[in-house]
Amino acid sequence: MAGEKMTETRKNVAAADTDRSLDRFDIAILKILQKDSSVSNVALANKINLSPPACLRRVERLKQQGFVQGTVALLNPQALKAGLVVMIGVVLDRSTPEIFKEFEGAVHNIRGCMECHMVSGEFDYIMLLRTTDNQSFNKLHAEQLLFLPGVRQIRSFIGLREVFSTTEIPL
């Protein structure tokens, strides 16, 4: 059984090293790491029925190929006084590459900005911010958001209650 396990492992690793396709072991590793990236290699290997060295090689390959971009701790926003979620729709005054570049450079400096996406539809960008409360958002709006380059209109949507949020990508 152990020899069969190792032969299967060597075949899968050799095949996976030649391209970026994911087999069932890779997908199982990614699913587990998305839920708990602090799992030890030995525990991870046991969960997916691979030897620890084979599992470690796969994890390293998944990192090298860009499937795993980093390992982080998920912090509790309420405990860190960042419980207010604000989604902001941004309309720029002109749609030129220069304006996009200038806005995208400036948005990195907005305190509490967690995400910013160029979108289609009514807005040019959607931003996701976290801050302490309405007062802190009002201050951020007055001191930073209103001065973003190229902005014609900002529409804010304050989250009342989180219904669902995940960091897990469906595999």
C-alpha positions as a Markdown table, in Angstrom:
| # | Residue | x | y | z |
|---|---|---|---|---|
| 1 | Met | 0.0 | 0.0 | 0.0 |
| 2 | Ala | 2.8 | 2.5 | 0.9 |
| 3 | Gly | 4.7 | 1.6 | -2.2 |
| 4 | Glu | 1.5 | 2.1 | -4.3 |
| 5 | Lys | 0.9 | 5.4 | -2.6 |
| 6 | Met | 4.4 | 6.6 | -3.4 |
| 7 | Thr | 4.3 | 5.4 | -7.0 |
| 8 | Glu | 0.9 | 7.3 | -7.5 |
| 9 | Thr | 2.5 | 10.3 | -5.8 |
| 10 | Arg | 5.6 | 10.4 | -8.1 |
| 11 | Lys | 3.5 | 10.0 | -11.2 |
| 12 | Asn | 1.1 | 12.8 | -10.2 |
| 13 | Val | 4.0 | 15.2 | -9.2 |
| 14 | Ala | 6.0 | 14.5 | -12.4 |
| 15 | Ala | 2.9 | 15.1 | -14.5 |
| 16 | Ala | 2.0 | 18.2 | -12.6 |
| 17 | Asp | 5.5 | 19.7 | -12.8 |
| 18 | Thr | 5.2 | 19.9 | -16.6 |
| 19 | Asp | 2.1 | 22.0 | -16.7 |
| 20 | Arg | -0.2 | 24.2 | -14.6 |
| 21 | Ser | -3.1 | 21.8 | -14.4 |
| 22 | Leu | -4.4 | 20.7 | -11.0 |
| 23 | Asp | -5.1 | 17.1 | -10.1 |
| 24 | Arg | -7.3 | 15.9 | -7.2 |
| 25 | Phe | -4.4 | 16.1 | -4.7 |
| 26 | Asp | -3.6 | 19.7 | -5.7 |
| 27 | Ile | -7.3 | 20.7 | -5.4 |
| 28 | Ala | -7.6 | 18.9 | -2.0 |
| 29 | Ile | -4.4 | 20.8 | -0.8 |
| 30 | Leu | -5.8 | 24.1 | -1.9 |
| 31 | Lys | -9.2 | 23.5 | -0.3 |
| 32 | Ile | -7.6 | 22.7 | 3.0 |
| 33 | Leu | -5.1 | 25.6 | 2.9 |
| 34 | Gln | -7.9 | 28.0 | 2.2 |
| 35 | Lys | -9.7 | 27.0 | 5.4 |
| 36 | Asp | -6.6 | 26.8 | 7.6 |
| 37 | Ser | -3.2 | 27.8 | 6.2 |
| 38 | Ser | -1.5 | 27.1 | 9.5 |
| 39 | Val | -2.1 | 23.3 | 9.1 |
| 40 | Ser | 1.2 | 21.4 | 9.5 |
| 41 | Asn | 2.6 | 19.6 | 6.4 |
| 42 | Val | 2.2 | 16.3 | 8.2 |
| 43 | Ala | -1.4 | 16.9 | 9.1 |
| 44 | Leu | -2.1 | 18.1 | 5.5 |
| 45 | Ala | -0.4 | 15.0 | 4.1 |
| 46 | Asn | -2.5 | 12.7 | 6.3 |
| 47 | Lys | -5.7 | 14.5 | 5.3 |
| 48 | Ile | -5.1 | 13.9 | 1.6 |
| 49 | Asn | -3.4 | 10.5 | 1.9 |
| 50 | Leu | 0.1 | 11.5 | 0.6 |
| 51 | Ser | 3.5 | 11.2 | 2.2 |
| 52 | Pro | 4.7 | 14.4 | 3.9 |
| 53 | Pro | 7.6 | 14.9 | 1.4 |
| 54 | Ala | 5.3 | 14.5 | -1.6 |
| 55 | Cys | 2.8 | 16.8 | 0.0 |
| 56 | Leu | 5.4 | 19.4 | 0.7 |
| 57 | Arg | 6.7 | 19.3 | -2.9 |
| 58 | Arg | 3.2 | 19.9 | -4.1 |
| 59 | Val | 2.6 | 22.8 | -1.8 |
| 60 | Glu | 5.9 | 24.4 | -2.9 |
| 61 | Arg | 5.0 | 23.8 | -6.6 |
| 62 | Leu | 1.6 | 25.4 | -6.0 |
| 63 | Lys | 3.3 | 28.4 | -4.5 |
| 64 | Gln | 5.9 | 28.6 | -7.3 |
| 65 | Gln | 3.2 | 28.4 | -10.0 |
| 66 | Gly | 1.2 | 31.2 | -8.4 |
| 67 | Phe | -1.8 | 29.2 | -7.2 |
| 68 | Val | -0.9 | 30.1 | -3.6 |
| 69 | Gln | 0.0 | 33.8 | -3.5 |
| 70 | Gly | 0.7 | 34.1 | 0.2 |
| 71 | Thr | -0.2 | 33.0 | 3.7 |
| 72 | Val | -2.1 | 35.4 | 6.0 |
| 73 | Ala | -4.0 | 35.6 | 9.2 |
| 74 | Leu | -7.6 | 36.7 | 9.0 |
| 75 | Leu | -8.2 | 39.4 | 11.6 |
| 76 | Asn | -11.4 | 40.2 | 13.4 |
| 77 | Pro | -12.5 | 43.7 | 12.1 |
| 78 | Gln | -14.8 | 44.4 | 15.0 |
| 79 | Ala | -12.0 | 43.6 | 17.5 |
| 80 | Leu | -9.7 | 46.0 | 15.6 |
| 81 | Lys | -12.3 | 48.8 | 15.4 |
| 82 | Ala | -12.8 | 48.4 | 11.7 |
| 83 | Gly | -16.3 | 47.0 | 11.8 |
| 84 | Leu | -18.0 | 49.5 | 9.5 |
| 85 | Val | -18.0 | 48.3 | 5.8 |
| 86 | Val | -18.5 | 50.9 | 3.1 |
| 87 | Met | -18.8 | 50.1 | -0.6 |
| 88 | Ile | -18.2 | 53.1 | -2.7 |
| 89 | Gly | -19.1 | 53.6 | -6.4 |
| 90 | Val | -16.8 | 56.1 | -8.2 |
| 91 | Val | -17.5 | 57.8 | -11.4 |
| 92 | Leu | -14.6 | 59.6 | -13.1 |
| 93 | Asp | -14.9 | 62.8 | -15.0 |
| 94 | Arg | -13.2 | 61.4 | -18.0 |
| 95 | Ser | -12.4 | 57.9 | -19.2 |
| 96 | Thr | -8.8 | 58.2 | -20.3 |
| 97 | Pro | -5.8 | 56.0 | -19.5 |
| 98 | Glu | -4.1 | 58.9 | -17.8 |
| 99 | Ile | -7.0 | 59.5 | -15.4 |
| 100 | Phe | -7.4 | 55.8 | -14.7 |
| 101 | Lys | -3.7 | 55.6 | -13.8 |
| 102 | Glu | -3.8 | 58.6 | -11.6 |
| 103 | Phe | -6.9 | 57.4 | -9.8 |
| 104 | Glu | -5.5 | 53.9 | -9.3 |
| 105 | Gly | -2.2 | 55.3 | -8.0 |
| 106 | Ala | -4.0 | 57.5 | -5.4 |
| 107 | Val | -6.5 | 55.0 | -4.2 |
| 108 | His | -3.7 | 52.9 | -2.6 |
| 109 | Asn | -3.3 | 55.7 | -0.1 |
| 110 | Ile | -6.9 | 55.7 | 1.2 |
| 111 | Arg | -6.9 | 54.6 | 4.8 |
| 112 | Gly | -9.0 | 51.4 | 5.2 |
| 113 | Cys | -9.4 | 50.7 | 1.5 |
| 114 | Met | -9.4 | 46.9 | 1.3 |
| 115 | Glu | -10.3 | 46.5 | -2.4 |
| 116 | Cys | -10.7 | 48.6 | -5.5 |
| 117 | His | -12.1 | 47.2 | -8.8 |
| 118 | Met | -12.6 | 48.7 | -12.2 |
| 119 | Val | -16.1 | 47.7 | -13.2 |
| 120 | Ser | -18.5 | 48.0 | -16.0 |
| 121 | Gly | -21.9 | 49.7 | -15.6 |
| 122 | Glu | -22.9 | 52.8 | -13.7 |
| 123 | Phe | -19.6 | 53.3 | -12.0 |
| 124 | Asp | -16.0 | 53.2 | -13.2 |
| 125 | Tyr | -14.7 | 51.7 | -9.9 |
| 126 | Ile | -16.1 | 50.1 | -6.8 |
| 127 | Met | -14.1 | 50.4 | -3.6 |
| 128 | Leu | -14.5 | 48.5 | -0.4 |
| 129 | Leu | -13.5 | 50.3 | 2.8 |
| 130 | Arg | -13.4 | 49.3 | 6.5 |
| 131 | Thr | -13.4 | 52.0 | 9.2 |
| 132 | Thr | -14.6 | 52.4 | 12.8 |
| 133 | Asp | -17.9 | 54.1 | 12.5 |
| 134 | Asn | -20.0 | 56.7 | 10.6 |
| 135 | Gln | -18.0 | 59.6 | 12.1 |
| 136 | Ser | -14.7 | 58.1 | 11.0 |
| 137 | Phe | -16.1 | 57.5 | 7.5 |
| 138 | Asn | -17.4 | 61.0 | 7.3 |
| 139 | Lys | -13.9 | 62.3 | 8.1 |
| 140 | Leu | -12.3 | 60.0 | 5.6 |
| 141 | His | -14.8 | 61.1 | 3.0 |
| 142 | Ala | -14.1 | 64.8 | 3.7 |
| 143 | Glu | -10.3 | 64.5 | 3.9 |
| 144 | Gln | -9.4 | 61.9 | 1.4 |
| 145 | Leu | -12.2 | 60.6 | -0.9 |
| 146 | Leu | -13.3 | 64.0 | -2.1 |
| 147 | Phe | -9.7 | 64.7 | -3.2 |
| 148 | Leu | -9.1 | 61.6 | -5.3 |
| 149 | Pro | -7.9 | 62.7 | -8.8 |
| 150 | Gly | -10.4 | 62.7 | -11.7 |
| 151 | Val | -13.5 | 61.9 | -9.6 |
| 152 | Arg | -16.8 | 63.4 | -10.7 |
| 153 | Gln | -19.1 | 61.5 | -8.3 |
| 154 | Ile | -18.8 | 59.2 | -5.3 |
| 155 | Arg | -21.8 | 57.2 | -4.0 |
| 156 | Ser | -21.4 | 55.4 | -0.7 |
| 157 | Phe | -23.2 | 52.4 | 0.5 |
| 158 | Ile | -22.8 | 51.6 | 4.2 |
| 159 | Gly | -23.2 | 48.0 | 5.2 |
| 160 | Leu | -25.9 | 47.4 | 7.8 |
| 161 | Arg | -25.3 | 43.7 | 8.4 |
| 162 | Glu | -22.9 | 41.2 | 7.0 |
| 163 | Val | -24.9 | 38.3 | 5.5 |
| 164 | Phe | -22.1 | 36.4 | 4.0 |
| 165 | Ser | -18.3 | 36.8 | 3.5 |
| 166 | Thr | -15.6 | 34.4 | 2.5 |
| 167 | Thr | -12.0 | 34.3 | 1.4 |
| 168 | Glu | -12.4 | 30.8 | -0.1 |
| 169 | Ile | -12.4 | 30.4 | -3.9 |
| 170 | Pro | -14.7 | 27.6 | -5.1 |
| 171 | Leu | -12.7 | 24.7 | -6.3 |
